[in-house]
Amino acid sequence: DTGVSQDPRHKITKRGQNVTFRCDPISEHNRLYWYRQTLGQGPEFLTYFQNEAQLEKSRLLSDRFSAERPKGSFSTLEIQRTEQGDSAMYLCASSLDPAWSYNEQFFGPGTRLTVL
Amino acid sequence: RKEVEQDPGPFNVPEGATVAFNCTYSNSASQSFFWYRQDCRKEPKLLMSVYSSGNEDGRFTAQLNRASQYISLLIRDSKLSDSATYLCVVPWGGFKTIFGAGTRLFVKA
């Protein structure tokens, strides 16, 4: 399967714990996005990587959230000191785009986080 | 005003009907637009892209009205398999991508 993969698919944690999610994009894709989606809403942009550089981060994202994409391959999203409001589906997407253009984003199946 | 707004629906239509959804956006500088489809508990998948005035793909037609800052999606001859949530997507300048909240469609036999 050469699509976008995410791990784990489900995560249940207690409030205050740290969690880390992994995304493996389609191998030649230079762009990687993280989104958060709650019930009845569309995906909400969290952050964006062009290769290994994190070029944009949502102002809605608190300091408890951090993302990395070492070597421009897989990416990790860490949430520290989780809160119940962090419960959501976390989606990763990748695309292959020339500069300043937008092509199709391919989404992974998501990681569903439940904070108790 | 929200950056991207959609009527949440749901739209309940019989098979064979024609249905249209609108999406308004507030960034007049946006140049390209997309419609994604999301099935229940699944990830979004690209349905159509709209770069100029419009795009047609079989039963689906997307149109762009830059002056009024909206895009529309028309589905003709609706099928049961068209039941899904349709997400309007607007790249926002820089590298941010804004999704609408989605419009839910139910097609009934």
PDB file of C-alpha atoms in Angstrom:
ATOM      1  CA  ASP A   1       0.000   0.000   0.000  1.00  0.00           C
ATOM      2  CA  THR A   2       1.618   3.260  -1.111  1.00  0.00           C
ATOM      3  CA  GLY A   3      -0.892   5.645   0.468  1.00  0.00           C
ATOM      4  CA  VAL A   4      -0.522   7.827   3.540  1.00  0.00           C
ATOM      5  CA  SER A   5      -0.371   5.824   6.748  1.00  0.00           C
ATOM      6  CA  GLN A   6      -0.871   6.932  10.331  1.00  0.00           C
ATOM      7  CA  ASP A   7      -0.088   5.231  13.611  1.00  0.00           C
ATOM      8  CA  PRO A   8      -1.742   4.527  15.951  1.00  0.00           C
ATOM      9  CA  ARG A   9      -5.266   4.445  14.583  1.00  0.00           C
ATOM     10  CA  HIS A  10      -6.774   4.891  18.032  1.00  0.00           C
ATOM     11  CA  LYS A  11      -5.339   6.323  21.244  1.00  0.00           C
ATOM     12  CA  ILE A  12      -7.027   6.563  24.617  1.00  0.00           C
ATOM     13  CA  THR A  13      -5.174   8.512  27.263  1.00  0.00           C
ATOM     14  CA  LYS A  14      -5.766  10.185  30.579  1.00  0.00           C
ATOM     15  CA  ARG A  15      -5.810  13.930  30.946  1.00  0.00           C
ATOM     16  CA  GLY A  16      -2.351  15.307  31.549  1.00  0.00           C
ATOM     17  CA  GLN A  17      -0.493  12.586  29.657  1.00  0.00           C
ATOM     18  CA  ASN A  18       1.630  13.193  26.577  1.00  0.00           C
ATOM     19  CA  VAL A  19       0.823  11.493  23.259  1.00  0.00           C
ATOM     20  CA  THR A  20       2.695  11.219  19.983  1.00  0.00           C
ATOM     21  CA  PHE A  21       1.278  10.343  16.585  1.00  0.00           C
ATOM     22  CA  ARG A  22       3.168   9.327  13.470  1.00  0.00           C
ATOM     23  CA  CYS A  23       2.407   9.982   9.811  1.00  0.00           C
ATOM     24  CA  ASP A  24       4.153   8.369   6.844  1.00  0.00           C
ATOM     25  CA  PRO A  25       3.337  10.314   3.686  1.00  0.00           C
ATOM     26  CA  ILE A  26       3.462   9.088   0.112  1.00  0.00           C
ATOM     27  CA  SER A  27       7.174   8.727  -0.473  1.00  0.00           C
ATOM     28  CA  GLU A  28       7.859  11.382  -3.112  1.00  0.00           C
ATOM     29  CA  HIS A  29       5.506  13.993  -1.668  1.00  0.00           C
ATOM     30  CA  ASN A  30       7.178  17.198  -0.526  1.00  0.00           C
ATOM     31  CA  ARG A  31       4.266  18.695   1.403  1.00  0.00           C
ATOM     32  CA  LEU A  32       2.797  17.357   4.612  1.00  0.00           C
ATOM     33  CA  TYR A  33      -0.170  18.732   6.529  1.00  0.00           C
ATOM     34  CA  TRP A  34      -1.673  17.992   9.929  1.00  0.00           C
ATOM     35  CA  TYR A  35      -5.352  18.623  10.605  1.00  0.00           C
ATOM     36  CA  ARG A  36      -7.722  18.076  13.495  1.00  0.00           C
ATOM     37  CA  GLN A  37     -11.353  17.127  12.908  1.00  0.00           C
ATOM     38  CA  THR A  38     -14.208  16.986  15.400  1.00  0.00           C
ATOM     39  CA  LEU A  39     -17.699  15.630  14.857  1.00  0.00           C
ATOM     40  CA  GLY A  40     -19.735  17.660  12.400  1.00  0.00           C
ATOM     41  CA  GLN A  41     -16.822  19.888  11.402  1.00  0.00           C
ATOM     42  CA  GLY A  42     -14.400  19.933   8.522  1.00  0.00           C
ATOM     43  CA  PRO A  43     -10.687  19.318   9.054  1.00  0.00           C
ATOM     44  CA  GLU A  44      -9.040  22.238  10.869  1.00  0.00           C
ATOM     45  CA  PHE A  45      -5.535  23.166   9.684  1.00  0.00           C
ATOM     46  CA  LEU A  46      -2.848  22.691  12.324  1.00  0.00           C
ATOM     47  CA  THR A  47       0.517  22.865  10.596  1.00  0.00           C
ATOM     48  CA  TYR A  48       2.354  22.421   7.305  1.00  0.00           C
ATOM     49  CA  PHE A  49       5.781  21.117   6.246  1.00  0.00           C
ATOM     50  CA  GLN A  50       7.599  21.681   2.992  1.00  0.00           C
ATOM     51  CA  ASN A  51      10.126  18.861   3.044  1.00  0.00           C
ATOM     52  CA  GLU A  52      11.656  19.109   6.555  1.00  0.00           C
ATOM     53  CA  ALA A  53      10.798  22.782   7.132  1.00  0.00           C
ATOM     54  CA  GLN A  54       7.732  23.671   9.195  1.00  0.00           C
ATOM     55  CA  LEU A  55       6.532  26.713   7.269  1.00  0.00           C
ATOM     56  CA  GLU A  56       3.188  27.436   8.863  1.00  0.00           C
ATOM     57  CA  LYS A  57       1.493  26.743  12.165  1.00  0.00           C
ATOM     58  CA  SER A  58      -2.066  27.645  13.061  1.00  0.00           C
ATOM     59  CA  ARG A  59      -2.446  30.429  15.598  1.00  0.00           C
ATOM     60  CA  LEU A  60      -5.094  28.236  17.187  1.00  0.00           C
ATOM     61  CA  LEU A  61      -2.434  25.701  18.092  1.00  0.00           C
ATOM     62  CA  SER A  62      -1.313  26.000  21.676  1.00  0.00           C
ATOM     63  CA  ASP A  63       2.257  25.542  22.842  1.00  0.00           C
ATOM     64  CA  ARG A  64       1.318  22.058  23.976  1.00  0.00           C
ATOM     65  CA  PHE A  65       1.360  20.923  20.350  1.00  0.00           C
ATOM     66  CA  SER A  66       4.580  20.336  18.459  1.00  0.00           C
ATOM     67  CA  ALA A  67       5.312  18.680  15.144  1.00  0.00           C
ATOM     68  CA  GLU A  68       8.452  17.539  13.408  1.00  0.00           C
ATOM     69  CA  ARG A  69       9.393  16.107  10.057  1.00  0.00           C
ATOM     70  CA  PRO A  70      13.027  15.047  10.301  1.00  0.00           C
ATOM     71  CA  LYS A  71      14.733  14.473   6.958  1.00  0.00           C
ATOM     72  CA  GLY A  72      11.540  15.407   5.151  1.00  0.00           C
ATOM     73  CA  SER A  73      10.081  11.937   5.410  1.00  0.00           C
ATOM     74  CA  PHE A  74       7.710  10.825   8.192  1.00  0.00           C
ATOM     75  CA  SER A  75       6.261  13.330  10.626  1.00  0.00           C
ATOM     76  CA  THR A  76       5.292  13.233  14.285  1.00  0.00           C
ATOM     77  CA  LEU A  77       2.724  15.292  16.151  1.00  0.00           C
ATOM     78  CA  GLU A  78       3.091  15.477  19.916  1.00  0.00           C
ATOM     79  CA  ILE A  79       0.518  16.782  22.340  1.00  0.00           C
ATOM     80  CA  GLN A  80       1.776  17.475  25.844  1.00  0.00           C
ATOM     81  CA  ARG A  81      -0.410  17.574  28.960  1.00  0.00           C
ATOM     82  CA  THR A  82      -3.491  16.461  27.066  1.00  0.00           C
ATOM     83  CA  GLU A  83      -6.856  17.994  27.866  1.00  0.00           C
ATOM     84  CA  GLN A  84     -10.332  16.633  27.203  1.00  0.00           C
ATOM     85  CA  GLY A  85     -10.789  19.268  24.517  1.00  0.00           C
ATOM     86  CA  ASP A  86      -7.967  17.626  22.554  1.00  0.00           C
ATOM     87  CA  SER A  87     -10.208  14.637  21.820  1.00  0.00           C
ATOM     88  CA  ALA A  88     -10.591  14.549  18.044  1.00  0.00           C
ATOM     89  CA  MET A  89      -9.505  12.808  14.864  1.00  0.00           C
ATOM     90  CA  TYR A  90      -6.004  13.875  13.837  1.00  0.00           C
ATOM     91  CA  LEU A  91      -5.522  13.667  10.083  1.00  0.00           C
ATOM     92  CA  CYS A  92      -2.314  13.791   8.105  1.00  0.00           C
ATOM     93  CA  ALA A  93      -2.209  14.606   4.401  1.00  0.00           C
ATOM     94  CA  SER A  94       0.541  14.846   1.814  1.00  0.00           C
ATOM     95  CA  SER A  95       0.848  16.317  -1.653  1.00  0.00           C
ATOM     96  CA  LEU A  96       3.383  16.884  -4.393  1.00  0.00           C
ATOM     97  CA  ASP A  97       3.307  20.505  -5.443  1.00  0.00           C
ATOM     98  CA  PRO A  98       5.494  22.859  -7.393  1.00  0.00           C
ATOM     99  CA  ALA A  99       6.121  26.115  -5.587  1.00  0.00           C
ATOM    100  CA  TRP A 100       3.054  28.287  -5.030  1.00  0.00           C
ATOM    101  CA  SER A 101       0.552  25.902  -6.500  1.00  0.00           C
ATOM    102  CA  TYR A 102      -1.879  23.515  -4.906  1.00  0.00           C
ATOM    103  CA  ASN A 103      -2.606  19.985  -5.930  1.00  0.00           C
ATOM    104  CA  GLU A 104      -4.621  17.167  -4.458  1.00  0.00           C
ATOM    105  CA  GLN A 105      -3.934  16.339  -0.837  1.00  0.00           C
ATOM    106  CA  PHE A 106      -3.966  12.626  -0.033  1.00  0.00           C
ATOM    107  CA  PHE A 107      -5.192  11.889   3.454  1.00  0.00           C
ATOM    108  CA  GLY A 108      -4.284   9.119   5.834  1.00  0.00           C
ATOM    109  CA  PRO A 109      -6.944   7.230   7.800  1.00  0.00           C
ATOM    110  CA  GLY A 110      -6.390   9.398  10.877  1.00  0.00           C
ATOM    111  CA  THR A 111      -5.622   8.819  14.551  1.00  0.00           C
ATOM    112  CA  ARG A 112      -8.630   9.047  16.833  1.00  0.00           C
ATOM    113  CA  LEU A 113      -7.637  10.489  20.215  1.00  0.00           C
ATOM    114  CA  THR A 114      -9.827  10.153  23.278  1.00  0.00           C
ATOM    115  CA  VAL A 115      -8.751  11.983  26.414  1.00  0.00           C
ATOM    116  CA  LEU A 116     -10.465  10.743  29.564  1.00  0.00           C
TER     117      LEU A 116
ATOM    118  CA  ARG B   1     -17.497  36.195   8.740  1.00  0.00           C
ATOM    119  CA  LYS B   2     -16.120  32.662   8.615  1.00  0.00           C
ATOM    120  CA  GLU B   3     -13.275  32.054   6.184  1.00  0.00           C
ATOM    121  CA  VAL B   4     -15.170  29.302   4.342  1.00  0.00           C
ATOM    122  CA  GLU B   5     -18.889  28.747   4.869  1.00  0.00           C
ATOM    123  CA  GLN B   6     -21.146  25.932   3.740  1.00  0.00           C
ATOM    124  CA  ASP B   7     -24.758  25.054   4.387  1.00  0.00           C
ATOM    125  CA  PRO B   8     -24.449  22.029   6.713  1.00  0.00           C
ATOM    126  CA  GLY B   9     -27.658  20.447   5.398  1.00  0.00           C
ATOM    127  CA  PRO B  10     -28.554  17.682   5.522  1.00  0.00           C
ATOM    128  CA  PHE B  11     -29.892  17.544   2.016  1.00  0.00           C
ATOM    129  CA  ASN B  12     -32.268  14.599   1.628  1.00  0.00           C
ATOM    130  CA  VAL B  13     -32.966  13.839  -2.032  1.00  0.00           C
ATOM    131  CA  PRO B  14     -34.408  10.913  -3.977  1.00  0.00           C
ATOM    132  CA  GLU B  15     -32.340   8.937  -6.453  1.00  0.00           C
ATOM    133  CA  GLY B  16     -32.149  10.675  -9.800  1.00  0.00           C
ATOM    134  CA  ALA B  17     -32.553  14.156  -8.371  1.00  0.00           C
ATOM    135  CA  THR B  18     -30.299  17.110  -9.092  1.00  0.00           C
ATOM    136  CA  VAL B  19     -28.812  18.807  -6.041  1.00  0.00           C
ATOM    137  CA  ALA B  20     -26.550  21.824  -5.664  1.00  0.00           C
ATOM    138  CA  PHE B  21     -24.358  23.033  -2.810  1.00  0.00           C
ATOM    139  CA  ASN B  22     -22.808  26.455  -2.380  1.00  0.00           C
ATOM    140  CA  CYS B  23     -19.668  27.496  -0.572  1.00  0.00           C
ATOM    141  CA  THR B  24     -18.653  31.092   0.163  1.00  0.00           C
ATOM    142  CA  TYR B  25     -15.131  32.225   0.990  1.00  0.00           C
ATOM    143  CA  SER B  26     -13.789  35.476   2.369  1.00  0.00           C
ATOM    144  CA  ASN B  27     -10.267  35.603   0.874  1.00  0.00           C
ATOM    145  CA  SER B  28     -10.542  37.401  -2.450  1.00  0.00           C
ATOM    146  CA  ALA B  29      -6.938  36.473  -3.270  1.00  0.00           C
ATOM    147  CA  SER B  30      -7.612  32.713  -3.379  1.00  0.00           C
ATOM    148  CA  GLN B  31      -7.004  31.328  -6.849  1.00  0.00           C
ATOM    149  CA  SER B  32      -7.797  27.631  -6.682  1.00  0.00           C
ATOM    150  CA  PHE B  33     -10.577  25.713  -5.024  1.00  0.00           C
ATOM    151  CA  PHE B  34     -11.461  22.111  -4.359  1.00  0.00           C
ATOM    152  CA  TRP B  35     -14.378  19.898  -3.470  1.00  0.00           C
ATOM    153  CA  TYR B  36     -13.574  16.861  -1.335  1.00  0.00           C
ATOM    154  CA  ARG B  37     -15.894  14.038  -0.432  1.00  0.00           C
ATOM    155  CA  GLN B  38     -15.838  12.408   2.999  1.00  0.00           C
ATOM    156  CA  ASP B  39     -17.715   9.222   3.759  1.00  0.00           C
ATOM    157  CA  CYS B  40     -18.730   8.445   7.320  1.00  0.00           C
ATOM    158  CA  ARG B  41     -15.670   7.610   9.470  1.00  0.00           C
ATOM    159  CA  LYS B  42     -13.371   7.822   6.463  1.00  0.00           C
ATOM    160  CA  GLU B  43     -10.735  10.302   5.324  1.00  0.00           C
ATOM    161  CA  PRO B  44     -11.544  13.067   2.806  1.00  0.00           C
ATOM    162  CA  LYS B  45     -10.853  12.356  -0.857  1.00  0.00           C
ATOM    163  CA  LEU B  46     -10.621  14.796  -3.743  1.00  0.00           C
ATOM    164  CA  LEU B  47     -13.740  15.036  -5.871  1.00  0.00           C
ATOM    165  CA  MET B  48     -12.999  18.010  -8.118  1.00  0.00           C
ATOM    166  CA  SER B  49     -10.691  20.972  -8.441  1.00  0.00           C
ATOM    167  CA  VAL B  50     -11.743  24.380  -9.766  1.00  0.00           C
ATOM    168  CA  TYR B  51      -9.085  26.696 -11.151  1.00  0.00           C
ATOM    169  CA  SER B  52     -11.021  29.010 -13.450  1.00  0.00           C
ATOM    170  CA  SER B  53     -14.685  29.447 -14.106  1.00  0.00           C
ATOM    171  CA  GLY B  54     -15.655  25.824 -13.672  1.00  0.00           C
ATOM    172  CA  ASN B  55     -15.054  22.144 -14.147  1.00  0.00           C
ATOM    173  CA  GLU B  56     -17.231  19.214 -15.192  1.00  0.00           C
ATOM    174  CA  ASP B  57     -16.690  15.516 -14.583  1.00  0.00           C
ATOM    175  CA  GLY B  58     -19.553  13.255 -15.548  1.00  0.00           C
ATOM    176  CA  ARG B  59     -22.513  13.969 -13.283  1.00  0.00           C
ATOM    177  CA  PHE B  60     -20.573  16.534 -11.268  1.00  0.00           C
ATOM    178  CA  THR B  61     -20.126  20.200 -12.168  1.00  0.00           C
ATOM    179  CA  ALA B  62     -18.239  22.747 -10.106  1.00  0.00           C
ATOM    180  CA  GLN B  63     -18.504  26.458 -10.821  1.00  0.00           C
ATOM    181  CA  LEU B  64     -16.636  29.460  -9.503  1.00  0.00           C
ATOM    182  CA  ASN B  65     -17.980  32.985  -9.150  1.00  0.00           C
ATOM    183  CA  ARG B  66     -15.033  35.198  -8.189  1.00  0.00           C
ATOM    184  CA  ALA B  67     -17.058  38.409  -8.053  1.00  0.00           C
ATOM    185  CA  SER B  68     -19.387  36.981  -5.433  1.00  0.00           C
ATOM    186  CA  GLN B  69     -16.717  34.767  -3.875  1.00  0.00           C
ATOM    187  CA  TYR B  70     -18.522  31.479  -4.000  1.00  0.00           C
ATOM    188  CA  ILE B  71     -18.136  28.089  -5.582  1.00  0.00           C
ATOM    189  CA  SER B  72     -20.879  25.598  -6.225  1.00  0.00           C
ATOM    190  CA  LEU B  73     -21.137  21.873  -6.756  1.00  0.00           C
ATOM    191  CA  LEU B  74     -23.948  20.418  -8.847  1.00  0.00           C
ATOM    192  CA  ILE B  75     -24.724  16.704  -8.797  1.00  0.00           C
ATOM    193  CA  ARG B  76     -27.041  15.418 -11.488  1.00  0.00           C
ATOM    194  CA  ASP B  77     -28.884  12.079 -11.473  1.00  0.00           C
ATOM    195  CA  SER B  78     -28.020  11.406  -7.833  1.00  0.00           C
ATOM    196  CA  LYS B  79     -27.048   7.860  -6.867  1.00  0.00           C
ATOM    197  CA  LEU B  80     -27.338   6.165  -3.495  1.00  0.00           C
ATOM    198  CA  SER B  81     -23.529   6.046  -3.488  1.00  0.00           C
ATOM    199  CA  ASP B  82     -23.371   9.854  -3.595  1.00  0.00           C
ATOM    200  CA  SER B  83     -24.462   9.956   0.057  1.00  0.00           C
ATOM    201  CA  ALA B  84     -21.568  11.595   1.881  1.00  0.00           C
ATOM    202  CA  THR B  85     -20.326  14.891   3.275  1.00  0.00           C
ATOM    203  CA  TYR B  86     -19.003  17.330   0.695  1.00  0.00           C
ATOM    204  CA  LEU B  87     -16.218  19.623   1.868  1.00  0.00           C
ATOM    205  CA  CYS B  88     -15.324  22.904   0.217  1.00  0.00           C
ATOM    206  CA  VAL B  89     -11.575  23.609   0.378  1.00  0.00           C
ATOM    207  CA  VAL B  90      -9.768  26.899  -0.182  1.00  0.00           C
ATOM    208  CA  PRO B  91      -5.982  27.306  -0.120  1.00  0.00           C
ATOM    209  CA  TRP B  92      -5.535  30.516   1.841  1.00  0.00           C
ATOM    210  CA  GLY B  93      -2.303  32.001   0.655  1.00  0.00           C
ATOM    211  CA  GLY B  94       0.904  31.063   2.321  1.00  0.00           C
ATOM    212  CA  PHE B  95       0.555  27.364   3.006  1.00  0.00           C
ATOM    213  CA  LYS B  96      -2.667  27.205   4.960  1.00  0.00           C
ATOM    214  CA  THR B  97      -5.648  25.267   3.629  1.00  0.00           C
ATOM    215  CA  ILE B  98      -9.127  26.009   4.927  1.00  0.00           C
ATOM    216  CA  PHE B  99     -11.885  23.420   4.876  1.00  0.00           C
ATOM    217  CA  GLY B 100     -15.537  24.267   5.210  1.00  0.00           C
ATOM    218  CA  ALA B 101     -17.602  22.411   7.778  1.00  0.00           C
ATOM    219  CA  GLY B 102     -19.135  20.286   5.021  1.00  0.00           C
ATOM    220  CA  THR B 103     -22.578  19.700   3.557  1.00  0.00           C
ATOM    221  CA  ARG B 104     -24.215  16.359   4.295  1.00  0.00           C
ATOM    222  CA  LEU B 105     -26.087  14.645   1.479  1.00  0.00           C
ATOM    223  CA  PHE B 106     -28.418  11.676   1.844  1.00  0.00           C
ATOM    224  CA  VAL B 107     -29.727  10.090  -1.351  1.00  0.00           C
ATOM    225  CA  LYS B 108     -32.695   7.799  -0.788  1.00  0.00           C
ATOM    226  CA  ALA B 109     -34.177   5.078  -2.959  1.00  0.00           C
TER     227      ALA B 109
END
